[in-house]
């Protein structure tokens, strides 16, 4: 195995491990907000994607299948954080929007995530972080192209 192949193997293995570790650490942070870790991420994604987003977009952003999101959205609606409405442009589709309480909760979560992320990356030069982002975005694009019909 070449040195480059060993590096790629290490990178792909590390991606899986780091993603799991990051999610676990970030999930622990959400416990302070009286949200389950499963419901915090869809709430944040609705906020980041903008109101009037389709559930399939939120599921994709969170990395889960749309049917898995239904129960979570039900919980967020019951908690008064999310509104689920018919899409006027397509009566078969639903759209999601944050309530004022949901907007406030998402803002509080985002505010808590800033120092959390800064602490994680404090010993890494910004240029290295930016390079990692470029590599991961490109990898995401390549994988999306491979899975496209």
PDB file of C-alpha atoms in Angstrom:
ATOM      1  CA  UNK A   1       0.000   0.000   0.000  1.00  0.00           C
ATOM      2  CA  UNK A   2       1.370   3.392  -0.977  1.00  0.00           C
ATOM      3  CA  UNK A   3       1.889   6.202   1.490  1.00  0.00           C
ATOM      4  CA  UNK A   4      -0.983   8.123  -0.120  1.00  0.00           C
ATOM      5  CA  UNK A   5      -3.322   5.128   0.186  1.00  0.00           C
ATOM      6  CA  UNK A   6      -2.407   4.804   3.864  1.00  0.00           C
ATOM      7  CA  UNK A   7      -3.155   8.487   4.339  1.00  0.00           C
ATOM      8  CA  UNK A   8      -6.547   8.117   2.614  1.00  0.00           C
ATOM      9  CA  UNK A   9      -7.348   5.069   4.726  1.00  0.00           C
ATOM     10  CA  UNK A  10      -6.458   6.997   7.871  1.00  0.00           C
ATOM     11  CA  UNK A  11      -8.524   9.989   6.765  1.00  0.00           C
ATOM     12  CA  UNK A  12     -11.675   7.985   6.006  1.00  0.00           C
ATOM     13  CA  UNK A  13     -11.400   6.042   9.243  1.00  0.00           C
ATOM     14  CA  UNK A  14     -10.838   9.249  11.193  1.00  0.00           C
ATOM     15  CA  UNK A  15     -13.852  10.955   9.565  1.00  0.00           C
ATOM     16  CA  UNK A  16     -16.202   8.320  10.941  1.00  0.00           C
ATOM     17  CA  UNK A  17     -14.664   8.373  14.404  1.00  0.00           C
ATOM     18  CA  UNK A  18     -14.530  12.177  14.643  1.00  0.00           C
ATOM     19  CA  UNK A  19     -18.110  12.579  13.392  1.00  0.00           C
ATOM     20  CA  UNK A  20     -19.343  10.212  16.086  1.00  0.00           C
ATOM     21  CA  UNK A  21     -17.250  11.873  18.804  1.00  0.00           C
ATOM     22  CA  UNK A  22     -18.272  15.385  17.769  1.00  0.00           C
ATOM     23  CA  UNK A  23     -21.946  14.450  17.698  1.00  0.00           C
ATOM     24  CA  UNK A  24     -21.693  12.926  21.167  1.00  0.00           C
ATOM     25  CA  UNK A  25     -19.980  15.989  22.617  1.00  0.00           C
ATOM     26  CA  UNK A  26     -22.365  18.411  20.911  1.00  0.00           C
ATOM     27  CA  UNK A  27     -25.359  16.323  21.964  1.00  0.00           C
ATOM     28  CA  UNK A  28     -24.265  16.651  25.592  1.00  0.00           C
ATOM     29  CA  UNK A  29     -24.382  20.423  25.133  1.00  0.00           C
ATOM     30  CA  UNK A  30     -28.033  20.275  24.034  1.00  0.00           C
ATOM     31  CA  UNK A  31     -29.093  18.644  27.301  1.00  0.00           C
ATOM     32  CA  UNK A  32     -28.822  22.071  28.959  1.00  0.00           C
ATOM     33  CA  UNK A  33     -31.644  23.269  26.708  1.00  0.00           C
ATOM     34  CA  UNK A  34     -34.232  20.668  27.719  1.00  0.00           C
ATOM     35  CA  UNK A  35     -34.139  19.245  24.207  1.00  0.00           C
ATOM     36  CA  UNK A  36     -33.242  15.738  23.252  1.00  0.00           C
ATOM     37  CA  UNK A  37     -30.157  15.563  21.108  1.00  0.00           C
ATOM     38  CA  UNK A  38     -32.359  14.150  18.345  1.00  0.00           C
ATOM     39  CA  UNK A  39     -34.612  17.228  18.337  1.00  0.00           C
ATOM     40  CA  UNK A  40     -31.943  19.909  18.761  1.00  0.00           C
ATOM     41  CA  UNK A  41     -30.291  19.281  15.391  1.00  0.00           C
ATOM     42  CA  UNK A  42     -33.459  19.473  13.277  1.00  0.00           C
ATOM     43  CA  UNK A  43     -34.393  22.675  15.113  1.00  0.00           C
ATOM     44  CA  UNK A  44     -30.995  24.158  14.275  1.00  0.00           C
ATOM     45  CA  UNK A  45     -31.221  23.022  10.656  1.00  0.00           C
ATOM     46  CA  UNK A  46     -34.635  24.638  10.200  1.00  0.00           C
ATOM     47  CA  UNK A  47     -33.123  27.849  11.563  1.00  0.00           C
ATOM     48  CA  UNK A  48     -30.044  27.613   9.338  1.00  0.00           C
ATOM     49  CA  UNK A  49     -31.967  26.666   6.192  1.00  0.00           C
ATOM     50  CA  UNK A  50     -34.582  29.341   6.735  1.00  0.00           C
ATOM     51  CA  UNK A  51     -38.286  29.201   7.385  1.00  0.00           C
ATOM     52  CA  UNK A  52     -40.551  27.477   4.913  1.00  0.00           C
ATOM     53  CA  UNK A  53     -38.214  24.538   4.452  1.00  0.00           C
ATOM     54  CA  UNK A  54     -39.382  21.076   3.465  1.00  0.00           C
ATOM     55  CA  UNK A  55     -38.878  18.184   5.879  1.00  0.00           C
ATOM     56  CA  UNK A  56     -36.773  16.311   3.297  1.00  0.00           C
ATOM     57  CA  UNK A  57     -34.297  19.214   3.256  1.00  0.00           C
ATOM     58  CA  UNK A  58     -34.046  19.136   7.044  1.00  0.00           C
ATOM     59  CA  UNK A  59     -33.598  15.353   7.070  1.00  0.00           C
ATOM     60  CA  UNK A  60     -30.811  15.639   4.495  1.00  0.00           C
ATOM     61  CA  UNK A  61     -29.073  18.401   6.473  1.00  0.00           C
ATOM     62  CA  UNK A  62     -29.273  16.360   9.688  1.00  0.00           C
ATOM     63  CA  UNK A  63     -28.240  13.161   7.940  1.00  0.00           C
ATOM     64  CA  UNK A  64     -31.304  11.046   8.613  1.00  0.00           C
ATOM     65  CA  UNK A  65     -34.039   9.567   6.445  1.00  0.00           C
ATOM     66  CA  UNK A  66     -37.223  11.673   6.095  1.00  0.00           C
ATOM     67  CA  UNK A  67     -39.459   9.053   7.796  1.00  0.00           C
ATOM     68  CA  UNK A  68     -37.168   9.178  10.845  1.00  0.00           C
ATOM     69  CA  UNK A  69     -37.693  12.925  11.057  1.00  0.00           C
ATOM     70  CA  UNK A  70     -41.503  12.736  11.331  1.00  0.00           C
ATOM     71  CA  UNK A  71     -41.596  11.757  15.021  1.00  0.00           C
ATOM     72  CA  UNK A  72     -38.975  14.382  15.887  1.00  0.00           C
ATOM     73  CA  UNK A  73     -40.930  17.103  14.103  1.00  0.00           C
ATOM     74  CA  UNK A  74     -44.067  15.935  15.937  1.00  0.00           C
ATOM     75  CA  UNK A  75     -42.203  16.511  19.231  1.00  0.00           C
ATOM     76  CA  UNK A  76     -40.979  19.955  18.152  1.00  0.00           C
ATOM     77  CA  UNK A  77     -44.507  20.927  17.077  1.00  0.00           C
ATOM     78  CA  UNK A  78     -45.928  19.680  20.401  1.00  0.00           C
ATOM     79  CA  UNK A  79     -43.271  21.700  22.255  1.00  0.00           C
ATOM     80  CA  UNK A  80     -44.372  24.852  20.418  1.00  0.00           C
ATOM     81  CA  UNK A  81     -41.035  25.290  18.649  1.00  0.00           C
ATOM     82  CA  UNK A  82     -41.963  24.391  15.060  1.00  0.00           C
ATOM     83  CA  UNK A  83     -44.972  24.937  12.810  1.00  0.00           C
ATOM     84  CA  UNK A  84     -45.853  22.363  10.158  1.00  0.00           C
ATOM     85  CA  UNK A  85     -47.951  23.809   7.346  1.00  0.00           C
ATOM     86  CA  UNK A  86     -49.221  22.863   3.903  1.00  0.00           C
ATOM     87  CA  UNK A  87     -47.084  24.203   1.078  1.00  0.00           C
ATOM     88  CA  UNK A  88     -49.298  26.579  -0.926  1.00  0.00           C
ATOM     89  CA  UNK A  89     -47.336  25.789  -4.101  1.00  0.00           C
ATOM     90  CA  UNK A  90     -47.783  22.009  -3.689  1.00  0.00           C
ATOM     91  CA  UNK A  91     -50.684  20.838  -1.545  1.00  0.00           C
ATOM     92  CA  UNK A  92     -49.076  17.373  -1.187  1.00  0.00           C
ATOM     93  CA  UNK A  93     -46.007  18.853   0.478  1.00  0.00           C
ATOM     94  CA  UNK A  94     -45.488  20.249   3.963  1.00  0.00           C
ATOM     95  CA  UNK A  95     -43.222  23.058   5.040  1.00  0.00           C
ATOM     96  CA  UNK A  96     -41.620  23.752   8.387  1.00  0.00           C
ATOM     97  CA  UNK A  97     -41.064  27.058  10.117  1.00  0.00           C
ATOM     98  CA  UNK A  98     -39.903  28.042  13.569  1.00  0.00           C
ATOM     99  CA  UNK A  99     -42.264  29.656  16.031  1.00  0.00           C
ATOM    100  CA  UNK A 100     -40.954  32.714  17.897  1.00  0.00           C
ATOM    101  CA  UNK A 101     -40.044  30.324  20.755  1.00  0.00           C
ATOM    102  CA  UNK A 102     -38.273  28.034  18.284  1.00  0.00           C
ATOM    103  CA  UNK A 103     -36.334  30.970  16.869  1.00  0.00           C
ATOM    104  CA  UNK A 104     -35.229  31.957  20.374  1.00  0.00           C
ATOM    105  CA  UNK A 105     -34.228  28.384  21.223  1.00  0.00           C
ATOM    106  CA  UNK A 106     -32.223  28.025  17.994  1.00  0.00           C
ATOM    107  CA  UNK A 107     -30.440  31.323  18.692  1.00  0.00           C
ATOM    108  CA  UNK A 108     -29.559  30.167  22.217  1.00  0.00           C
ATOM    109  CA  UNK A 109     -28.215  26.860  20.860  1.00  0.00           C
ATOM    110  CA  UNK A 110     -26.136  28.618  18.201  1.00  0.00           C
ATOM    111  CA  UNK A 111     -24.747  30.974  20.841  1.00  0.00           C
ATOM    112  CA  UNK A 112     -23.733  27.990  23.008  1.00  0.00           C
ATOM    113  CA  UNK A 113     -22.118  26.202  20.075  1.00  0.00           C
ATOM    114  CA  UNK A 114     -19.730  29.087  19.307  1.00  0.00           C
ATOM    115  CA  UNK A 115     -17.511  28.699  22.412  1.00  0.00           C
ATOM    116  CA  UNK A 116     -17.879  24.915  22.182  1.00  0.00           C
ATOM    117  CA  UNK A 117     -16.439  24.860  18.647  1.00  0.00           C
ATOM    118  CA  UNK A 118     -13.790  27.459  19.489  1.00  0.00           C
ATOM    119  CA  UNK A 119     -12.596  25.311  22.379  1.00  0.00           C
ATOM    120  CA  UNK A 120     -12.355  22.241  20.153  1.00  0.00           C
ATOM    121  CA  UNK A 121     -10.341  24.050  17.484  1.00  0.00           C
ATOM    122  CA  UNK A 122      -8.339  26.410  19.707  1.00  0.00           C
ATOM    123  CA  UNK A 123      -4.969  24.784  18.970  1.00  0.00           C
ATOM    124  CA  UNK A 124      -5.510  24.508  15.224  1.00  0.00           C
ATOM    125  CA  UNK A 125      -4.436  27.285  12.868  1.00  0.00           C
ATOM    126  CA  UNK A 126      -7.324  28.903  11.007  1.00  0.00           C
ATOM    127  CA  UNK A 127      -5.655  28.058   7.680  1.00  0.00           C
ATOM    128  CA  UNK A 128      -5.671  24.363   8.590  1.00  0.00           C
ATOM    129  CA  UNK A 129      -9.337  24.505   9.556  1.00  0.00           C
ATOM    130  CA  UNK A 130     -10.169  26.300   6.293  1.00  0.00           C
ATOM    131  CA  UNK A 131      -8.215  23.669   4.306  1.00  0.00           C
ATOM    132  CA  UNK A 132     -10.094  20.889   6.104  1.00  0.00           C
ATOM    133  CA  UNK A 133     -13.406  22.555   5.246  1.00  0.00           C
ATOM    134  CA  UNK A 134     -12.423  22.762   1.559  1.00  0.00           C
ATOM    135  CA  UNK A 135     -11.443  19.075   1.502  1.00  0.00           C
ATOM    136  CA  UNK A 136     -14.635  17.963   3.237  1.00  0.00           C
ATOM    137  CA  UNK A 137     -16.851  20.065   0.971  1.00  0.00           C
ATOM    138  CA  UNK A 138     -15.146  18.600  -2.091  1.00  0.00           C
ATOM    139  CA  UNK A 139     -15.497  15.066  -0.704  1.00  0.00           C
ATOM    140  CA  UNK A 140     -19.186  15.712  -0.042  1.00  0.00           C
ATOM    141  CA  UNK A 141     -19.624  16.887  -3.652  1.00  0.00           C
ATOM    142  CA  UNK A 142     -17.843  13.813  -5.063  1.00  0.00           C
ATOM    143  CA  UNK A 143     -19.974  11.493  -2.936  1.00  0.00           C
ATOM    144  CA  UNK A 144     -23.168  13.314  -3.964  1.00  0.00           C
ATOM    145  CA  UNK A 145     -22.221  12.970  -7.639  1.00  0.00           C
ATOM    146  CA  UNK A 146     -21.555   9.243  -7.190  1.00  0.00           C
ATOM    147  CA  UNK A 147     -24.936   8.663  -5.588  1.00  0.00           C
ATOM    148  CA  UNK A 148     -26.920  10.788  -8.070  1.00  0.00           C
ATOM    149  CA  UNK A 149     -29.143   8.785 -10.438  1.00  0.00           C
TER     150      UNK A 149
END
